[in-house]
mmCIF file of C-alpha atoms and ligand atoms in Angstrom:
data_model
loop_
_atom_site.group_PDB
_atom_site.id
_atom_site.type_symbol
_atom_site.label_atom_id
_atom_site.label_comp_id
_atom_site.label_asym_id
_atom_site.label_seq_id
_atom_site.Cartn_x
_atom_site.Cartn_y
_atom_site.Cartn_z
ATOM 1 C CA MET A 1 72.326 88.070 84.178
ATOM 2 C CA ALA A 2 73.114 91.268 86.048
ATOM 3 C CA LEU A 3 74.428 94.144 84.006
ATOM 4 C CA VAL A 4 77.563 95.784 85.281
ATOM 5 C CA THR A 5 77.033 99.529 85.717
ATOM 6 C CA GLY A 6 78.652 101.874 83.204
ATOM 7 C CA ARG A 7 80.845 103.388 85.887
ATOM 8 C CA MET A 8 82.078 99.967 87.001
ATOM 9 C CA ARG A 9 83.102 99.241 83.392
ATOM 10 C CA HIS A 10 85.258 102.356 83.115
ATOM 11 C CA ILE A 11 86.446 102.550 86.671
ATOM 12 C CA GLU A 12 90.094 101.777 85.952
ATOM 13 C CA ARG A 13 90.512 105.331 84.610
ATOM 14 C CA GLU A 14 89.772 106.737 88.043
ATOM 15 C CA LEU A 15 92.332 104.678 89.936
ATOM 16 C CA ALA A 16 94.906 106.437 92.106
ATOM 17 C CA THR A 17 97.374 103.520 92.022
ATOM 18 C CA THR A 18 100.519 102.638 90.107
ATOM 19 C CA ALA A 19 100.378 98.818 90.243
ATOM 20 C CA MET A 20 97.266 97.710 92.091
ATOM 21 C CA ALA A 21 94.260 96.956 89.901
ATOM 22 C CA ARG A 22 96.254 97.575 86.724
ATOM 23 C CA PRO A 23 94.722 95.985 84.816
ATOM 24 C CA THR A 24 91.260 95.254 86.183
ATOM 25 C CA VAL A 25 88.897 92.774 84.607
ATOM 26 C CA ILE A 26 85.210 93.493 85.225
ATOM 27 C CA LEU A 27 82.772 90.602 84.955
ATOM 28 C CA ASP A 28 78.988 90.487 85.136
ATOM 29 C CA SER A 29 79.054 87.074 86.739
ATOM 30 C CA VAL A 30 81.694 84.526 87.687
ATOM 31 C CA GLY A 31 81.912 81.368 89.795
ATOM 32 C CA SER A 32 84.541 82.818 92.137
ATOM 33 C CA THR A 33 86.823 85.807 91.538
ATOM 34 C CA ASN A 34 89.581 83.980 93.448
ATOM 35 C CA ARG A 35 89.355 80.929 91.223
ATOM 36 C CA TRP A 36 89.127 83.070 88.069
ATOM 37 C CA LEU A 37 92.262 85.041 88.962
ATOM 38 C CA LYS A 38 94.247 81.961 89.966
ATOM 39 C CA GLU A 39 93.440 80.375 86.597
ATOM 40 C CA ALA A 40 94.378 83.568 84.740
ATOM 41 C CA TRP A 41 97.708 83.607 86.600
ATOM 42 C CA VAL A 42 98.405 79.947 85.783
ATOM 43 C CA GLN A 43 97.790 80.760 82.114
ATOM 44 C CA GLY A 44 100.216 83.702 82.262
ATOM 45 C CA GLU A 45 97.399 86.248 81.889
ATOM 46 C CA ALA A 46 97.764 87.955 85.265
ATOM 47 C CA ARG A 47 100.663 89.650 87.048
ATOM 48 C CA HIS A 48 101.324 91.538 90.273
ATOM 49 C CA GLY A 49 98.439 93.967 90.684
ATOM 50 C CA THR A 50 95.974 92.384 88.258
ATOM 51 C CA ALA A 51 92.477 92.624 89.725
ATOM 52 C CA VAL A 52 89.095 91.160 88.959
ATOM 53 C CA TRP A 53 85.795 92.551 90.133
ATOM 54 C CA ALA A 54 82.520 90.703 89.543
ATOM 55 C CA ASP A 55 78.992 91.967 90.000
ATOM 56 C CA GLU A 56 77.880 88.498 91.091
ATOM 57 C CA GLN A 57 79.478 85.191 92.113
ATOM 58 C CA THR A 58 77.663 81.925 91.639
ATOM 59 C CA GLU A 59 80.134 79.915 93.727
ATOM 60 C CA GLY A 60 81.686 82.495 96.071
ATOM 61 C CA ARG A 61 83.909 80.764 98.614
ATOM 62 C CA GLY A 62 85.061 81.272 102.170
ATOM 63 C CA ARG A 63 87.578 79.265 104.181
ATOM 64 C CA LEU A 64 87.282 75.495 104.648
ATOM 65 C CA GLY A 65 84.925 75.128 101.678
ATOM 66 C CA ARG A 66 82.291 77.439 103.133
ATOM 67 C CA ALA A 67 80.078 79.524 100.834
ATOM 68 C CA TRP A 68 80.118 83.327 100.442
ATOM 69 C CA GLU A 69 76.704 84.735 99.585
ATOM 70 C CA SER A 70 77.248 86.870 96.462
ATOM 71 C CA PRO A 71 74.039 88.252 94.934
ATOM 72 C CA PRO A 72 74.217 90.673 91.952
ATOM 73 C CA GLY A 73 73.985 94.457 91.969
ATOM 74 C CA LYS A 74 74.818 95.145 95.609
ATOM 75 C CA ASN A 75 78.274 94.275 96.777
ATOM 76 C CA ILE A 76 81.989 94.047 96.078
ATOM 77 C CA TYR A 77 83.514 90.713 95.115
ATOM 78 C CA THR A 78 87.070 91.354 94.097
ATOM 79 C CA SER A 79 90.434 89.594 93.957
ATOM 80 C CA VAL A 80 93.900 91.014 93.457
ATOM 81 C CA LEU A 81 97.072 89.156 92.527
ATOM 82 C CA TRP A 82 100.234 89.740 94.541
ATOM 83 C CA GLU A 83 103.664 88.371 93.704
ATOM 84 C CA PRO A 84 105.634 88.813 96.938
ATOM 85 C CA PRO A 85 109.160 87.517 97.493
ATOM 86 C CA ARG A 86 109.066 83.800 98.346
ATOM 87 C CA GLU A 87 110.421 84.279 101.885
ATOM 88 C CA ARG A 88 107.690 86.825 102.681
ATOM 89 C CA LEU A 89 104.733 84.536 101.912
ATOM 90 C CA SER A 90 102.805 83.761 105.118
ATOM 91 C CA GLY A 91 99.543 84.274 106.949
ATOM 92 C CA VAL A 92 100.570 87.906 107.382
ATOM 93 C CA LEU A 93 99.132 88.655 103.924
ATOM 94 C CA SER A 94 95.659 88.283 105.392
ATOM 95 C CA LEU A 95 96.530 90.948 107.971
ATOM 96 C CA VAL A 96 97.856 93.283 105.262
ATOM 97 C CA ALA A 97 94.589 92.923 103.345
ATOM 98 C CA GLY A 98 92.599 93.469 106.553
ATOM 99 C CA VAL A 99 94.426 96.727 107.223
ATOM 100 C CA ALA A 100 93.506 97.933 103.735
ATOM 101 C CA VAL A 101 89.839 96.957 104.144
ATOM 102 C CA SER A 102 89.371 98.703 107.476
ATOM 103 C CA ARG A 103 91.197 101.834 106.291
ATOM 104 C CA ALA A 104 89.178 101.970 103.059
ATOM 105 C CA VAL A 105 85.846 101.593 104.837
ATOM 106 C CA ARG A 106 86.768 104.156 107.492
ATOM 107 C CA GLU A 107 87.950 106.580 104.828
ATOM 108 C CA HIS A 108 84.934 106.159 102.571
ATOM 109 C CA THR A 109 82.082 105.785 105.085
ATOM 110 C CA GLY A 110 83.413 107.131 108.390
ATOM 111 C CA GLY A 111 82.160 103.874 109.982
ATOM 112 C CA ASP A 112 84.064 102.118 112.770
ATOM 113 C CA ALA A 113 85.286 99.176 110.686
ATOM 114 C CA ARG A 114 87.416 96.646 112.569
ATOM 115 C CA MET A 115 89.008 93.288 111.903
ATOM 116 C CA LYS A 116 87.996 90.134 113.744
ATOM 117 C CA TRP A 117 90.866 87.673 113.654
ATOM 118 C CA PRO A 118 91.773 86.249 111.252
ATOM 119 C CA ASN A 119 89.873 87.524 108.258
ATOM 120 C CA ASP A 120 86.485 89.079 109.031
ATOM 121 C CA GLY A 121 85.655 92.763 108.651
ATOM 122 C CA VAL A 122 83.174 93.750 111.362
ATOM 123 C CA ILE A 123 81.165 96.850 112.037
ATOM 124 C CA ARG A 124 78.878 97.231 115.078
ATOM 125 C CA GLY A 125 79.704 93.640 116.007
ATOM 126 C CA ARG A 126 78.532 92.128 112.716
ATOM 127 C CA LYS A 127 80.360 90.842 109.655
ATOM 128 C CA PHE A 128 80.417 93.051 106.565
ATOM 129 C CA CYS A 129 83.517 91.582 104.931
ATOM 130 C CA GLY A 130 85.363 88.313 104.408
ATOM 131 C CA ILE A 131 88.930 87.959 103.164
ATOM 132 C CA LEU A 132 90.260 84.794 101.571
ATOM 133 C CA VAL A 133 93.974 84.702 100.732
ATOM 134 C CA GLU A 134 95.174 81.720 98.716
ATOM 135 C CA ALA A 135 98.883 81.427 97.980
ATOM 136 C CA GLY A 136 101.551 79.135 96.596
ATOM 137 C CA VAL A 137 105.084 79.000 95.206
ATOM 138 C CA ASP A 138 104.679 76.976 92.058
ATOM 139 C CA PRO A 139 106.238 77.889 89.654
ATOM 140 C CA SER A 140 106.870 81.242 91.390
ATOM 141 C CA PRO A 141 105.378 82.903 94.492
ATOM 142 C CA TRP A 142 101.780 84.076 94.106
ATOM 143 C CA ALA A 143 98.913 85.127 96.316
ATOM 144 C CA VAL A 144 95.323 85.741 95.361
ATOM 145 C CA VAL A 145 93.759 88.181 97.814
ATOM 146 C CA GLY A 146 89.979 87.810 97.659
ATOM 147 C CA ILE A 147 87.727 90.340 99.351
ATOM 148 C CA GLY A 148 83.948 90.297 99.662
ATOM 149 C CA ILE A 149 82.252 93.418 101.081
ATOM 150 C CA ASN A 150 78.512 93.683 101.740
ATOM 151 C CA VAL A 151 77.665 97.193 100.606
ATOM 152 C CA LEU A 152 73.969 97.730 99.774
ATOM 153 C CA GLY A 153 70.636 96.279 100.842
ATOM 154 C CA GLN A 154 70.582 93.477 103.376
ATOM 155 C CA VAL A 155 72.211 90.056 103.653
ATOM 156 C CA GLY A 156 69.934 86.989 103.605
ATOM 157 C CA ALA A 157 68.322 85.846 106.855
ATOM 158 C CA ALA A 158 70.506 82.731 106.760
ATOM 159 C CA TYR A 159 73.384 84.863 108.069
ATOM 160 C CA PRO A 160 72.240 86.569 111.277
ATOM 161 C CA ASN A 161 75.765 87.853 112.064
ATOM 162 C CA ALA A 162 76.050 89.568 108.687
ATOM 163 C CA VAL A 163 75.449 93.210 107.878
ATOM 164 C CA THR A 164 75.860 95.579 104.947
ATOM 165 C CA LEU A 165 77.728 98.874 105.218
ATOM 166 C CA GLN A 166 74.685 100.829 104.125
ATOM 167 C CA GLU A 167 72.804 99.475 107.158
ATOM 168 C CA CYS A 168 75.468 100.909 109.469
ATOM 169 C CA VAL A 169 76.325 104.349 108.137
ATOM 170 C CA ALA A 170 74.153 107.387 107.538
ATOM 171 C CA SER A 171 75.580 108.705 104.250
ATOM 172 C CA PRO A 172 75.087 106.887 100.928
ATOM 173 C CA VAL A 173 77.780 104.295 100.175
ATOM 174 C CA SER A 174 79.032 103.999 96.593
ATOM 175 C CA ARG A 175 80.488 100.614 95.815
ATOM 176 C CA GLU A 176 82.530 102.038 92.952
ATOM 177 C CA ASP A 177 84.129 104.722 95.144
ATOM 178 C CA LEU A 178 84.690 102.227 97.942
ATOM 179 C CA TRP A 179 86.363 99.809 95.526
ATOM 180 C CA LEU A 180 88.658 102.624 94.263
ATOM 181 C CA GLU A 181 89.595 103.465 97.850
ATOM 182 C CA LEU A 182 90.165 99.776 98.587
ATOM 183 C CA MET A 183 92.593 99.422 95.677
ATOM 184 C CA ALA A 184 94.503 102.520 96.810
ATOM 185 C CA GLN A 185 94.679 101.198 100.374
ATOM 186 C CA LEU A 186 95.778 97.744 99.187
ATOM 187 C CA GLU A 187 98.645 99.375 97.327
ATOM 188 C CA THR A 188 99.658 101.529 100.301
ATOM 189 C CA ALA A 189 99.476 98.595 102.711
ATOM 190 C CA TYR A 190 101.375 96.217 100.418
ATOM 191 C CA VAL A 191 104.183 98.719 99.829
ATOM 192 C CA ALA A 192 104.447 99.522 103.557
ATOM 193 C CA TRP A 193 104.524 95.837 104.509
ATOM 194 C CA LEU A 194 107.121 95.033 101.829
ATOM 195 C CA GLY A 195 109.394 97.861 102.952
ATOM 196 C CA GLU A 196 108.887 97.811 106.700
ATOM 197 C CA GLY A 197 108.314 94.139 107.424
ATOM 198 C CA ASP A 198 105.775 91.894 109.117
ATOM 199 C CA ASP A 199 105.831 93.911 112.350
ATOM 200 C CA TRP A 200 104.337 96.832 110.435
ATOM 201 C CA ALA A 201 101.364 94.656 109.430
ATOM 202 C CA VAL A 202 100.874 93.384 112.977
ATOM 203 C CA GLN A 203 100.932 96.896 114.388
ATOM 204 C CA ALA A 204 98.628 98.355 111.762
ATOM 205 C CA TRP A 205 96.178 95.447 112.113
ATOM 206 C CA THR A 206 96.213 95.727 115.904
ATOM 207 C CA GLN A 207 95.115 99.371 115.675
ATOM 208 C CA HIS A 208 91.742 98.400 114.228
ATOM 209 C CA ASN A 209 90.953 94.987 115.646
ATOM 210 C CA ALA A 210 87.895 93.566 117.364
ATOM 211 C CA THR A 211 89.600 90.532 118.925
ATOM 212 C CA LEU A 212 92.572 91.368 121.155
ATOM 213 C CA GLY A 213 91.853 91.713 124.859
ATOM 214 C CA HIS A 214 88.640 89.694 124.607
ATOM 215 C CA MET A 215 87.925 86.248 126.039
ATOM 216 C CA VAL A 216 87.502 83.915 123.077
ATOM 217 C CA ARG A 217 86.443 80.340 122.538
ATOM 218 C CA VAL A 218 88.848 78.303 120.418
ATOM 219 C CA GLU A 219 87.165 75.523 118.478
ATOM 220 C CA LYS A 220 89.398 73.226 116.442
ATOM 221 C CA PRO A 221 87.623 70.424 114.604
ATOM 222 C CA GLY A 222 88.134 67.161 116.535
ATOM 223 C CA GLN A 223 89.667 68.833 119.602
ATOM 224 C CA ASP A 224 88.412 70.100 122.953
ATOM 225 C CA ILE A 225 86.984 73.611 123.027
ATOM 226 C CA TRP A 226 88.788 75.998 125.351
ATOM 227 C CA VAL A 227 88.495 79.602 126.419
ATOM 228 C CA GLY A 228 91.309 82.096 126.802
ATOM 229 C CA ARG A 229 92.221 85.729 126.388
ATOM 230 C CA ALA A 230 93.232 86.835 122.892
ATOM 231 C CA GLU A 231 96.633 88.354 123.669
ATOM 232 C CA SER A 232 98.369 89.349 120.482
ATOM 233 C CA VAL A 233 98.847 88.627 116.802
ATOM 234 C CA ALA A 234 102.126 87.023 115.716
ATOM 235 C CA PRO A 235 104.070 88.179 112.638
ATOM 236 C CA ASP A 236 102.982 85.017 110.805
ATOM 237 C CA GLY A 237 99.350 85.988 111.322
ATOM 238 C CA GLY A 238 98.733 83.492 114.174
ATOM 239 C CA LEU A 239 96.766 84.523 117.288
ATOM 240 C CA TRP A 240 98.181 84.005 120.794
ATOM 241 C CA VAL A 241 95.460 82.864 123.197
ATOM 242 C CA ALA A 242 96.138 82.158 126.888
ATOM 243 C CA ASN A 243 94.473 81.173 130.159
ATOM 244 C CA ALA A 244 95.886 80.078 133.513
ATOM 245 C CA GLU A 245 96.721 76.588 132.188
ATOM 246 C CA ARG A 246 97.760 77.031 128.604
ATOM 247 C CA ARG A 247 99.063 79.463 126.031
ATOM 248 C CA GLU A 248 98.787 78.605 122.342
ATOM 249 C CA LYS A 249 99.299 80.209 118.994
ATOM 250 C CA VAL A 250 96.154 79.550 117.004
ATOM 251 C CA ILE A 251 96.626 79.305 113.261
ATOM 252 C CA SER A 252 94.147 80.764 110.779
ATOM 253 C CA GLY A 253 92.365 78.144 108.708
ATOM 254 C CA GLU A 254 92.166 75.752 111.664
ATOM 255 C CA VAL A 255 89.673 77.423 113.932
ATOM 256 C CA SER A 256 86.391 79.219 114.354
ATOM 257 C CA LEU A 257 86.716 81.988 116.860
ATOM 258 C CA ARG A 258 83.818 83.164 119.006
ATOM 259 C CA LEU A 259 83.628 85.363 122.056
ATOM 260 C CA ALA A 260 83.585 83.330 125.281
ATOM 261 C CA ASP A 261 79.903 84.196 125.804
ATOM 262 C CA GLY A 262 79.064 82.711 122.383
ATOM 263 C CA GLY A 263 78.690 86.112 120.702
ATOM 264 C CA TYR A 264 80.186 86.707 117.277
ATOM 265 C CA ALA A 265 82.136 89.930 117.918
ATOM 266 C CA PRO A 266 82.052 92.857 120.365
ATOM 267 C CA GLU A 267 79.786 95.745 119.329
ATOM 268 C CA SER A 268 82.574 98.203 120.114
ATOM 269 C CA ASP A 269 85.818 98.335 122.114
HETATM 270 C C1 LIG B 1 85.374 84.350 104.625
HETATM 271 O O1 LIG B 1 85.351 83.012 104.872
HETATM 272 O O2 LIG B 1 84.889 85.185 105.338
HETATM 273 C C2 LIG B 1 86.061 84.709 103.323
HETATM 274 C C3 LIG B 1 85.079 85.141 102.261
HETATM 275 C C4 LIG B 1 85.792 85.660 101.041
HETATM 276 C C5 LIG B 1 84.840 86.062 99.950
HETATM 277 C C6 LIG B 1 85.569 86.676 98.786
HETATM 278 S S1 LIG B 1 84.466 87.358 97.634
HETATM 279 C C7 LIG B 1 85.740 87.538 96.475
HETATM 280 C C8 LIG B 1 86.608 86.311 96.585
HETATM 281 N N1 LIG B 1 86.107 85.221 95.765
HETATM 282 C C9 LIG B 1 85.690 84.178 96.484
HETATM 283 O O3 LIG B 1 85.194 83.125 96.026
HETATM 284 N N2 LIG B 1 85.886 84.433 97.787
HETATM 285 C C10 LIG B 1 86.479 85.738 98.002
HETATM 286 P P1 LIG B 1 84.892 82.364 106.246
HETATM 287 O O4 LIG B 1 85.668 82.958 107.372
HETATM 288 O O5 LIG B 1 85.016 80.897 106.013
HETATM 289 O O6 LIG B 1 83.394 82.788 106.408
HETATM 290 C C11 LIG B 1 82.369 82.205 105.639
HETATM 291 C C12 LIG B 1 81.089 82.274 106.481
HETATM 292 O O7 LIG B 1 80.588 83.628 106.489
HETATM 293 C C13 LIG B 1 79.958 81.422 105.914
HETATM 294 O O8 LIG B 1 80.019 80.111 106.416
HETATM 295 C C14 LIG B 1 78.718 82.162 106.409
HETATM 296 O O9 LIG B 1 78.425 81.800 107.756
HETATM 297 C C15 LIG B 1 79.168 83.613 106.435
HETATM 298 N N3 LIG B 1 78.757 84.333 105.206
HETATM 299 C C16 LIG B 1 78.526 83.862 103.960
HETATM 300 N N4 LIG B 1 78.235 84.851 103.117
HETATM 301 C C17 LIG B 1 78.280 85.995 103.837
HETATM 302 C C18 LIG B 1 78.087 87.357 103.526
HETATM 303 N N5 LIG B 1 77.815 87.797 102.292
HETATM 304 N N6 LIG B 1 78.224 88.263 104.530
HETATM 305 C C19 LIG B 1 78.545 87.889 105.786
HETATM 306 N N7 LIG B 1 78.719 86.598 106.151
HETATM 307 C C20 LIG B 1 78.604 85.655 105.179
#
C-alpha cells in the first residue's frame, strides 16, 4: 500500500481556510473518496467543509458508472462536503467547483487551465481533471464535491485525451501546495456563489471555459447525434446548444460532448 507523505499527513495546519477542509481526513487508499465521504456524512461524521484526500483510489468513479484511473503517489483524489440551502442545490455546484479548480491550477502552476462543459478540467486540449458532484436532500441537503487532478507522471495509454499538469507546465508542481490552493479556492468560490447567486457562478465559469463558441456534437444515449454551437451556460448548469433547426438546453449527466470535428477539446481559444 502506498504511504502518504509526511507533509500530506500534516497539511491541515497549513490551510488558509475557515470552513473548507476542516477537518480533513487523509487516507493511504480508499475505494472512492466520494463514497467514503457520503458514508461518513450519513453516519453523522462529516459536516459542511469536511474533506477527504486519498493517495490512491481502488474504485475511483466518474459519471454514468465510468472509472477514474487513480494510481498511488502521483495525483489528487479529494472530496469535500457542502451543505447548501435546499433551494440552492442544482447542477450549478459543478460550475462552482470548476471555477475553483481552474483558479487553483492557474494560481499554482501558471498554466492555462480551462473547463470543458460540464465537468472536465482541460489544459492544452487534454483532460487533467474530472469533477463529480453527488447531491441529495435526505434527511437534509448535502453535496459531495469530488475532484480528481492528474498531477505527476503520465496517465495510462488507455486514456489518450488525458494529461498530467506536470506534462504541461515548466516549473515543478507540488500536489500538496496545489491541494491547499484548491481548498482555498473552493472556499472563496462557495462563499461568492452563496452570497451573489447562480449568475456569479455562470459568469466566473464562462471566463475560463473551453466549450462556448465552439461547434459541438451532442450525443445522448438512444437518441440521434446532432451538431450545434455551444452558446451559453444556464444558471442550473445546463448548456444551450443551437443550430439553424433547433436550440436545446443539454443537461449534464445525459450527454458526452465532443467538438464537431470529433476532437476532445480545443487546444486554446
Ligand atoms: C469525471 O467523470 O470526469 C469525474 C471524475 C471524478 C473523479 C474524482 S476523484 C475523487 C472523487 N472520488 C471518486 O470516486 N470520483 C471523484 P466522466 O466525465 O464520466 O469522465 C470519466 C472518463 O474520463 C473515463 O471514462 C475515462 O475515459 C476518462 N478518465 C479516466 N481516468 C482518467 C484520468 N485519471 N485522467 C483523465 N481522464 C480519465
